[in-house]
Coordinates of C-alpha atoms in Angstrom, one line a residue:
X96 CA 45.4 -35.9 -0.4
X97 CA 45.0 -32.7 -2.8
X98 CA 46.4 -30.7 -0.4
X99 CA 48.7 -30.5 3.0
X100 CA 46.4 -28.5 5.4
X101 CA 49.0 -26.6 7.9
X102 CA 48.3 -24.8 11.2
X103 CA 51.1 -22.6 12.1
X104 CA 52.2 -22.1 15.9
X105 CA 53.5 -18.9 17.1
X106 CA 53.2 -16.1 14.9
X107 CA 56.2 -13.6 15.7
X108 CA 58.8 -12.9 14.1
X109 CA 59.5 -16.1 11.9
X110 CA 55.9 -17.4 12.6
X111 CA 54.3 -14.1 10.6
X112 CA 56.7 -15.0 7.5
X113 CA 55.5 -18.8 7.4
X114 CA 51.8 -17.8 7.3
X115 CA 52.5 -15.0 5.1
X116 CA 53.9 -17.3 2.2
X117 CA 51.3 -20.0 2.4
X118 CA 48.6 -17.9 2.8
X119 CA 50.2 -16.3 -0.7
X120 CA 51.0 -19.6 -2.1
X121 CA 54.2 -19.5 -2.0
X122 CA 54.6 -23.0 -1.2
X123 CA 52.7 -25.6 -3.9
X124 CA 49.9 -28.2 -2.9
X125 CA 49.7 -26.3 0.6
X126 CA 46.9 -24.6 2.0
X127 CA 47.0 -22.3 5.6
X128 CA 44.1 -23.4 7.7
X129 CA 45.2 -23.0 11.0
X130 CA 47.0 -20.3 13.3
X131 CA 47.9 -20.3 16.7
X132 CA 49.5 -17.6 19.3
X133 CA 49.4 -16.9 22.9
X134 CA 48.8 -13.0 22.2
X135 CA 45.0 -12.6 21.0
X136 CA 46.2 -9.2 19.4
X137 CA 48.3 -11.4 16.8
X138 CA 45.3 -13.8 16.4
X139 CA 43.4 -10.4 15.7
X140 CA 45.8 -9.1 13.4
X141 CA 45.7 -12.5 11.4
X142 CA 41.9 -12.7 10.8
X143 CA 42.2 -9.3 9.2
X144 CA 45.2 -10.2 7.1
X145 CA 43.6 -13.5 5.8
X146 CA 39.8 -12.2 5.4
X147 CA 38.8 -14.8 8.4
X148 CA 39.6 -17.2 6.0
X149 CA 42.2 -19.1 9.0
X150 CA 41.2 -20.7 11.6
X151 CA 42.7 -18.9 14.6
X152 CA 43.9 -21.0 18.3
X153 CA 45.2 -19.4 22.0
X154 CA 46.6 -23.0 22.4
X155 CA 48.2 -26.0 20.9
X156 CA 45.3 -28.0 22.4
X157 CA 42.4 -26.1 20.7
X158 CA 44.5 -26.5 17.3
X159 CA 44.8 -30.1 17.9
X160 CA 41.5 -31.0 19.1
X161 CA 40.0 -28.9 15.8
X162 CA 41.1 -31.6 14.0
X163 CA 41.9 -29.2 11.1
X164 CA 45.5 -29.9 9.9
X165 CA 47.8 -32.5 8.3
X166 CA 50.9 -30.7 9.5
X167 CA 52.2 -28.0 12.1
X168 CA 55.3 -25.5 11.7
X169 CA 56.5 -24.8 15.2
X170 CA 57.7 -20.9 15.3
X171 CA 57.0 -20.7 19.2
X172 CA 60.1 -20.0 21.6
X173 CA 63.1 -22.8 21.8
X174 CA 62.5 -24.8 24.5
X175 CA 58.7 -25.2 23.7
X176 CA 60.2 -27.1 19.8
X177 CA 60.7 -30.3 21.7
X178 CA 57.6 -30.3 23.6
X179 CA 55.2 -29.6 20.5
X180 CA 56.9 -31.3 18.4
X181 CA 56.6 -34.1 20.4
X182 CA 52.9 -33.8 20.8
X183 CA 52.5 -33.3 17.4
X184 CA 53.6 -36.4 16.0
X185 CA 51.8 -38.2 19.0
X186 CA 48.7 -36.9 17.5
X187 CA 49.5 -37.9 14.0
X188 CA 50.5 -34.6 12.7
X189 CA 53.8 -33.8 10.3
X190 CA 56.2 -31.6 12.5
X191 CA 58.2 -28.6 10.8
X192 CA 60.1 -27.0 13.3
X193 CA 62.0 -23.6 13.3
X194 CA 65.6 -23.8 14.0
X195 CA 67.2 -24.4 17.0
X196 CA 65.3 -28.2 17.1
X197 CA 65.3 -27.2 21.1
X198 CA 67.8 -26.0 23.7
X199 CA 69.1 -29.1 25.3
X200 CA 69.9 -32.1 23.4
X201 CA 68.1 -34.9 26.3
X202 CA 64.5 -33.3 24.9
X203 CA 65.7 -33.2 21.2
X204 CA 66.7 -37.1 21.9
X205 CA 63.4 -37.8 23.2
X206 CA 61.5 -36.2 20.0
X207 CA 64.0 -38.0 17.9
X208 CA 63.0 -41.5 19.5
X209 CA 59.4 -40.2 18.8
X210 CA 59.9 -39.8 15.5
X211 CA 61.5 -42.8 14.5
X212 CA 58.5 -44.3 15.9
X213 CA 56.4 -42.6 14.1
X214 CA 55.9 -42.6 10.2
X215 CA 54.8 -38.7 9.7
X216 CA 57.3 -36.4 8.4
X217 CA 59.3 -34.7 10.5
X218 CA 61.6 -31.6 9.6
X219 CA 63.7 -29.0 10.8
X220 CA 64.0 -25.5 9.1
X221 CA 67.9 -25.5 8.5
X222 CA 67.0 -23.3 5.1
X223 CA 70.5 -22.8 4.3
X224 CA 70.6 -26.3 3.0
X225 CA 68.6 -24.8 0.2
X226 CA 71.9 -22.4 -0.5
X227 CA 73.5 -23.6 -3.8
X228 CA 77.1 -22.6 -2.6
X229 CA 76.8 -24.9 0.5
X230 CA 75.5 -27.6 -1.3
X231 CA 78.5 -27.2 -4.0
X232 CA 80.9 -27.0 -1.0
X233 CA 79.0 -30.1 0.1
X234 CA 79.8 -32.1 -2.9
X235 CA 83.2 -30.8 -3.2
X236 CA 84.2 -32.2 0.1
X237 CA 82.0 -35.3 -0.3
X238 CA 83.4 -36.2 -3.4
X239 CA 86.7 -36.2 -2.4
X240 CA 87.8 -33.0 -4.7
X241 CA 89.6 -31.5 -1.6
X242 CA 91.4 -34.1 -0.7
X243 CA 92.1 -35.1 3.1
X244 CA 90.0 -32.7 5.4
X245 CA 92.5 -30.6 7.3
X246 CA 91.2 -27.5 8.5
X247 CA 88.1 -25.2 8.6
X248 CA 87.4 -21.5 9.7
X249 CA 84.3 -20.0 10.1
X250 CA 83.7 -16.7 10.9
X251 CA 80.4 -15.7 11.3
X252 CA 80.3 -11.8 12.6
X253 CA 77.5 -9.9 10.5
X254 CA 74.8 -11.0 12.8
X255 CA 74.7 -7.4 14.7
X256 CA 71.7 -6.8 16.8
X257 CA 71.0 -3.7 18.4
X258 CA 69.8 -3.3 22.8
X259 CA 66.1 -3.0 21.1
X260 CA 66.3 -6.0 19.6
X261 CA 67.1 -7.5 22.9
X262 CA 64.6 -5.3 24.8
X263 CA 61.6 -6.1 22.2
X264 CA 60.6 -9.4 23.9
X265 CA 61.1 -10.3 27.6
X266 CA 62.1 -14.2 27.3
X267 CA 65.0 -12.8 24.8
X268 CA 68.8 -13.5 25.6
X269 CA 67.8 -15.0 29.0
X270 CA 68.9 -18.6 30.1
X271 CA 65.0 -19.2 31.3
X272 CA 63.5 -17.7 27.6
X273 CA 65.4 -18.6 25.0
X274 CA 68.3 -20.6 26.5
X275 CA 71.3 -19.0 25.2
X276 CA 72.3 -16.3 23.1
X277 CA 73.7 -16.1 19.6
X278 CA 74.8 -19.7 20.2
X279 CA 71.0 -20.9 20.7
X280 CA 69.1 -17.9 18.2
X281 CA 71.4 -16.7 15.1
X282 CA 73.8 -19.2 13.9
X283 CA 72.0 -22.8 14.0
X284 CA 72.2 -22.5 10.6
X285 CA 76.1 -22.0 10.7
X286 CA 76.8 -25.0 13.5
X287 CA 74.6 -27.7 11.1
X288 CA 76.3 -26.3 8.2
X289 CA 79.8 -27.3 9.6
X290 CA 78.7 -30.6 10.2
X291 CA 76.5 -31.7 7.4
X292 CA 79.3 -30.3 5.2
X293 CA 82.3 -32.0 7.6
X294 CA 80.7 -33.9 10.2
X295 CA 80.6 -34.3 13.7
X296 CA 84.0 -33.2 15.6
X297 CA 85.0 -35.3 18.6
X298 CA 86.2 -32.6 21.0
X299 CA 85.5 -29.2 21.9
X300 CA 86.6 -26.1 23.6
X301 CA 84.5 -23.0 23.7
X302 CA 85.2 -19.6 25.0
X303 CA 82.2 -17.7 25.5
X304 CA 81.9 -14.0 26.5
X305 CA 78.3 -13.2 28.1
X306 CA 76.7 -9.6 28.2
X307 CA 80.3 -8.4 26.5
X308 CA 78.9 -6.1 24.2
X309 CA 74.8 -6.0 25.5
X310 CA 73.0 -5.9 28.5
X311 CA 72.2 -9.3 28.6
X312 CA 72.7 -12.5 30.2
X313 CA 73.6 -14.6 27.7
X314 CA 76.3 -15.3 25.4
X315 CA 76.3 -12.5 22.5
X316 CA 80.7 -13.3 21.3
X317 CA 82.3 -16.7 20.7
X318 CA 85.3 -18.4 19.5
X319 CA 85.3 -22.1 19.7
X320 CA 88.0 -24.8 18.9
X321 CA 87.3 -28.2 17.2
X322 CA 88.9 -31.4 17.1
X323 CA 88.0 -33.9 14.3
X324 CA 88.8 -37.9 14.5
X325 CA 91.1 -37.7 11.7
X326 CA 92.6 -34.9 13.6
X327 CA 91.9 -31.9 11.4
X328 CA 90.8 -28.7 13.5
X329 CA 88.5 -25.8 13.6
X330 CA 87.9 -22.8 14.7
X331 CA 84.3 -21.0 14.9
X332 CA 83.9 -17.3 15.4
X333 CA 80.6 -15.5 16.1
X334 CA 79.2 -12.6 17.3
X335 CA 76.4 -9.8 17.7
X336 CA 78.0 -6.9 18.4
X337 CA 80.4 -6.9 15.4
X338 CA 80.3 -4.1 12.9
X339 CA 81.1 -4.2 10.2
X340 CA 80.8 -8.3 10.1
X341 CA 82.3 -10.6 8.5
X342 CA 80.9 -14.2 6.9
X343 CA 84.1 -16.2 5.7
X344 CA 83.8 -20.1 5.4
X345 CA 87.7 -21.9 4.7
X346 CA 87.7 -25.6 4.4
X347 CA 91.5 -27.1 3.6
X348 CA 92.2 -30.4 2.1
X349 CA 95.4 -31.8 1.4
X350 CA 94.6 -30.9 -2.4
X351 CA 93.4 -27.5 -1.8
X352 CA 91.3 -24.8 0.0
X353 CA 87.4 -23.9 -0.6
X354 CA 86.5 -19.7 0.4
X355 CA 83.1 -18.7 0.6
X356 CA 83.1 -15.5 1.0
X357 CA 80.7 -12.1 -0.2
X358 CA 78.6 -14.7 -2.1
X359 CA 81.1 -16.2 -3.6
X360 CA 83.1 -19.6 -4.2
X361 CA 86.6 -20.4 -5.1
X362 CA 88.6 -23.5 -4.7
X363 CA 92.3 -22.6 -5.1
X364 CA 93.3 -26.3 -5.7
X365 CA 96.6 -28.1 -5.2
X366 CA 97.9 -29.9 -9.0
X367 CA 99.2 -32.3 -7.1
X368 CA 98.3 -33.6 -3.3
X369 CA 100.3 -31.7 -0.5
X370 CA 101.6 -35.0 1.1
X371 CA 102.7 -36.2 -2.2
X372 CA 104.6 -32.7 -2.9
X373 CA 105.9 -33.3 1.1
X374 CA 107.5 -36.0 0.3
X375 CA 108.8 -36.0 -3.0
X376 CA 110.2 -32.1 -3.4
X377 CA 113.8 -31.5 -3.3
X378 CA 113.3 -27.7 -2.3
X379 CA 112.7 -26.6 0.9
X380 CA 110.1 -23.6 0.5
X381 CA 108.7 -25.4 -2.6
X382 CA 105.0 -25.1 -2.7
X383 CA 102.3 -27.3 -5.1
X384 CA 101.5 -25.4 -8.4
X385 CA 97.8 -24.0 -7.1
X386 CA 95.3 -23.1 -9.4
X387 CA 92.9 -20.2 -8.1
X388 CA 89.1 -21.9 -9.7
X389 CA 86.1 -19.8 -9.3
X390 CA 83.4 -22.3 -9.2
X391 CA 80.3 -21.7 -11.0
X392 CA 77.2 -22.5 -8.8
X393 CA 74.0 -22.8 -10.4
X394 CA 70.5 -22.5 -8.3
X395 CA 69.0 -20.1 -6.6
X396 CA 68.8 -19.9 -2.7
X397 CA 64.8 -20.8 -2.0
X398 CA 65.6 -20.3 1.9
X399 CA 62.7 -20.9 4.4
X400 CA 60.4 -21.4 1.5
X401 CA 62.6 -24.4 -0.1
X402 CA 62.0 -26.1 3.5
X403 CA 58.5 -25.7 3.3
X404 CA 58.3 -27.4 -0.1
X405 CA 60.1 -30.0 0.6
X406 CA 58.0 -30.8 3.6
X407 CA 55.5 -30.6 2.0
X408 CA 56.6 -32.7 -1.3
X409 CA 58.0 -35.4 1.2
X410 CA 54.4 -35.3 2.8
X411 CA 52.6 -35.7 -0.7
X412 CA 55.5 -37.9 -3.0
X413 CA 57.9 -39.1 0.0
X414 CA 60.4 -37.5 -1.7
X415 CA 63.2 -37.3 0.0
X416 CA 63.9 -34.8 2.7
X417 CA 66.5 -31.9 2.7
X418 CA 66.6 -31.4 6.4
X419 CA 65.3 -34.3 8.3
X420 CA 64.7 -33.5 12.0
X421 CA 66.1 -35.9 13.4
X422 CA 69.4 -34.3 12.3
X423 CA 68.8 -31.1 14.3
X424 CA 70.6 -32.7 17.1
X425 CA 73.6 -32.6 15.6
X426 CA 74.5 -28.8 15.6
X427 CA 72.8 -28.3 18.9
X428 CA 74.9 -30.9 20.3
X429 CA 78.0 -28.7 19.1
X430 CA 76.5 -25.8 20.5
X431 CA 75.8 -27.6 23.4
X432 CA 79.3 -28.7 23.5
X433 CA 80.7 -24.9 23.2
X434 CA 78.5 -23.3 26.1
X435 CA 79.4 -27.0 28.5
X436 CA 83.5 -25.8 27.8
X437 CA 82.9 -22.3 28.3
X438 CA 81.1 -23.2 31.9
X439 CA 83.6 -25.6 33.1
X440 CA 86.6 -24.2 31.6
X441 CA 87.4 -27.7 29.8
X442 CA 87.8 -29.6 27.1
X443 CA 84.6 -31.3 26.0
X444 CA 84.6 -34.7 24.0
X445 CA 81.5 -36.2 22.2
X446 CA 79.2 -37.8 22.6
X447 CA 78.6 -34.9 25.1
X448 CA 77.1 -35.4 28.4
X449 CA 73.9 -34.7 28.5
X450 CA 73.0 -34.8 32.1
X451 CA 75.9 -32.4 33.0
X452 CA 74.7 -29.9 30.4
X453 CA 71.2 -29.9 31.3
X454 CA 72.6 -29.7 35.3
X455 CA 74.3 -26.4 34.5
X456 CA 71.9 -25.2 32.0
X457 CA 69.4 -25.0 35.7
X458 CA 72.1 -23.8 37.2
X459 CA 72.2 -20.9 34.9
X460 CA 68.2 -20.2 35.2
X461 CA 68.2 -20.7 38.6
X462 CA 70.6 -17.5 39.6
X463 CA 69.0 -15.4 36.7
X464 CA 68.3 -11.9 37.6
X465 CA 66.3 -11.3 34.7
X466 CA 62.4 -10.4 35.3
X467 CA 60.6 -13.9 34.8
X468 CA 56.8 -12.5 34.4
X469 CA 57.4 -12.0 30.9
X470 CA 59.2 -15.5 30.6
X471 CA 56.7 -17.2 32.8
X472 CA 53.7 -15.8 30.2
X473 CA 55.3 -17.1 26.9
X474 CA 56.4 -20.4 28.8
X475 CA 52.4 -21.1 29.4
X476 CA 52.6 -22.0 25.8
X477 CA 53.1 -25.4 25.9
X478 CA 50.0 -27.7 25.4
X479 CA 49.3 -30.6 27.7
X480 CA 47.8 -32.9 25.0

């Protein structure tokens, strides 16, 4: 194989920016032969753009049956990631899908099993794993520089969106669409963050406010509390109707604390462990010497074109994935966990139930008053292959 040929499905807002940068070649040792999108004015819009140089699909099954691609990036709505996906790798195609890897975690569970049977590549676009000052806070609390974990806060505010940005597609911010609100769309990224850095907590509580601050139906402001098994906590703040935001990332250790903050790193670190200063100071308001370090952090953030090439380069030279699919469940389960708390005003301990999430997720649909024609028309999507 010279090349990985890639068909593209779904061409909005993420969708236009994949085909965009391999159509540029952006990405090395790929080539764009393939798009597909329920809306024939997109498909029309891409045969100018690209010289009717890509092959353009209404539908999953056309694409397939072409026969034209190695691989497929899924950009369509969430709850169609699963689905796809799933088809995909049945037809022996590499699967790249956007973030969130679906809505409920009993379909992501049955891609996974899919996957693991199958020996095609199969990714998930959490692009901040590309950032250098995650993957430095990564190491730091991997390798033990940090001590103990204790404690983190996240607050992730700056993702403001505007009524229009709601209004611009009907299956937006609606249970039936897009299956959740800033939970589901803006900060995946955030959720797998927390746990590829920390792991998996083992109890949640989640306070969700829906339609607070939009005319929506879905959640658009969170705060959420985690439990860990070594019994450090969390909290997680988000929001879409913030302004100005904020984006402030504290992990504590018993031999310091890690800031991310404005782009930047520091790790004000303890000379000596805080148990060990505990129990041997003969002071009582006696802190550790602390040492304020700004950490140097070398790389540049390659974002969704870093996932890309490393599909790709796993496809070509199995090297070694940066965000395997199968570990999209993992965030989703946390957000999952969050909405599940918010809805029966409880505490929710993992591993999370999937049958009573998915029970009150059609709960939810099912005493929506939002308009479902526009829903009903991007939901025809899914292929049948």
């Amino acid at each position: 194989m010279d090349k990985v040929k890639i068909g593209v499905i779904g061409i909005g807002n993420m969708g236009t920016q994949h085909v965009v940068n391999l159509y540029n070649g952006k990405v090395k040792n790929a080539e764009l032969v393939a798009i597909c999108d329920i809306k024939q004015s997109r498909l029309d819009w891409a045969k100018k753009e690209f010289n009717n140089e890509v092959s353009t699909f209404l539908s999953i099954d056309e694409l397939i049956d072409a026969n034209c691609a190695d691989a497929l990036i899924i950009a369509t709505p969430h709850y169609q990631h699963p689905i796809m996906g799933i088809q995909g790798l049945k037809n022996n195609l590499h699967i790249l899908v956007e973030k969130p890897i679906g809505v409920y975690t009993k379909a992501v569970a049955e891609l996974n099993k899919i996957a693991s049977e199958s020996d095609k590549v199969f990714t998930i676009m959490y692009n901040q794993r590309t950032n250098p000052i995650y993957k430095k806070v990564r190491d730091l609390v991997k390798s033990g520089e940090i001590g103990e974990f204790r404690r983190v806060n996240w607050t992730i505010t700056d993702w403001y969106r505007t009524q229009f940005y709601y209004n611009s597609g009907g299956w937006r911010a609606t249970w039936e669409g897009e299956g959740g609100g800033v939970l589901i769309n803006q900060c995946p990224h955030q959720l797998d963050l927390i746990q590829w850095i920390l792991g998996m907590p083992s109890k949640v509580r989640g306070f969700c406010n829906y339609g607070k601050l939009h005319n929506i139906e879905v959640e658009d402001e969170v705060t959420a509390y985690l439990e860990y098994p070594n019994g450090a906590t969390g909290v997680f703040i988000t929001s879409t109707g913030e302004a100005p935001g904020t984006n402030r990332l504290e992990i504590v250790g018993d031999k310091g604390k890690l800031v991310v903050e404005k782009n930047e790193l520091t790790f004000y670190r303890n000379r000596i462990s805080e148990r060990e200063h505990n129990a041997t100071s003969q002071e009582g308001f006696d802190k550790p010497e602390n040492w304020e370090c700004k950490i140097p952090v070398e790389g540049i953030l390659t974002n969704h074109v870093g996932i890309m090439q490393n599909f790709v380069d796993a496809i070509m030279d199995n090297k070694e994935q940066l965000a395997p699919g199968v570990e999209g469940i993992n965030g989703l389960t946390i957000s999952n966990a969050i909405h599940l708390s918010s809805w029966t005003d409880n505490w929710v301990t993992l591993p999370l139930n999937e049958d009573l999430f998915y029970e009150k997720l059609q709960e939810k649909i099912e005493t929506s008053t939002i308009n479902k024609e526009d829903i009903d028309i991007v939901l025809n999507l899914q292929g049948s292959h």
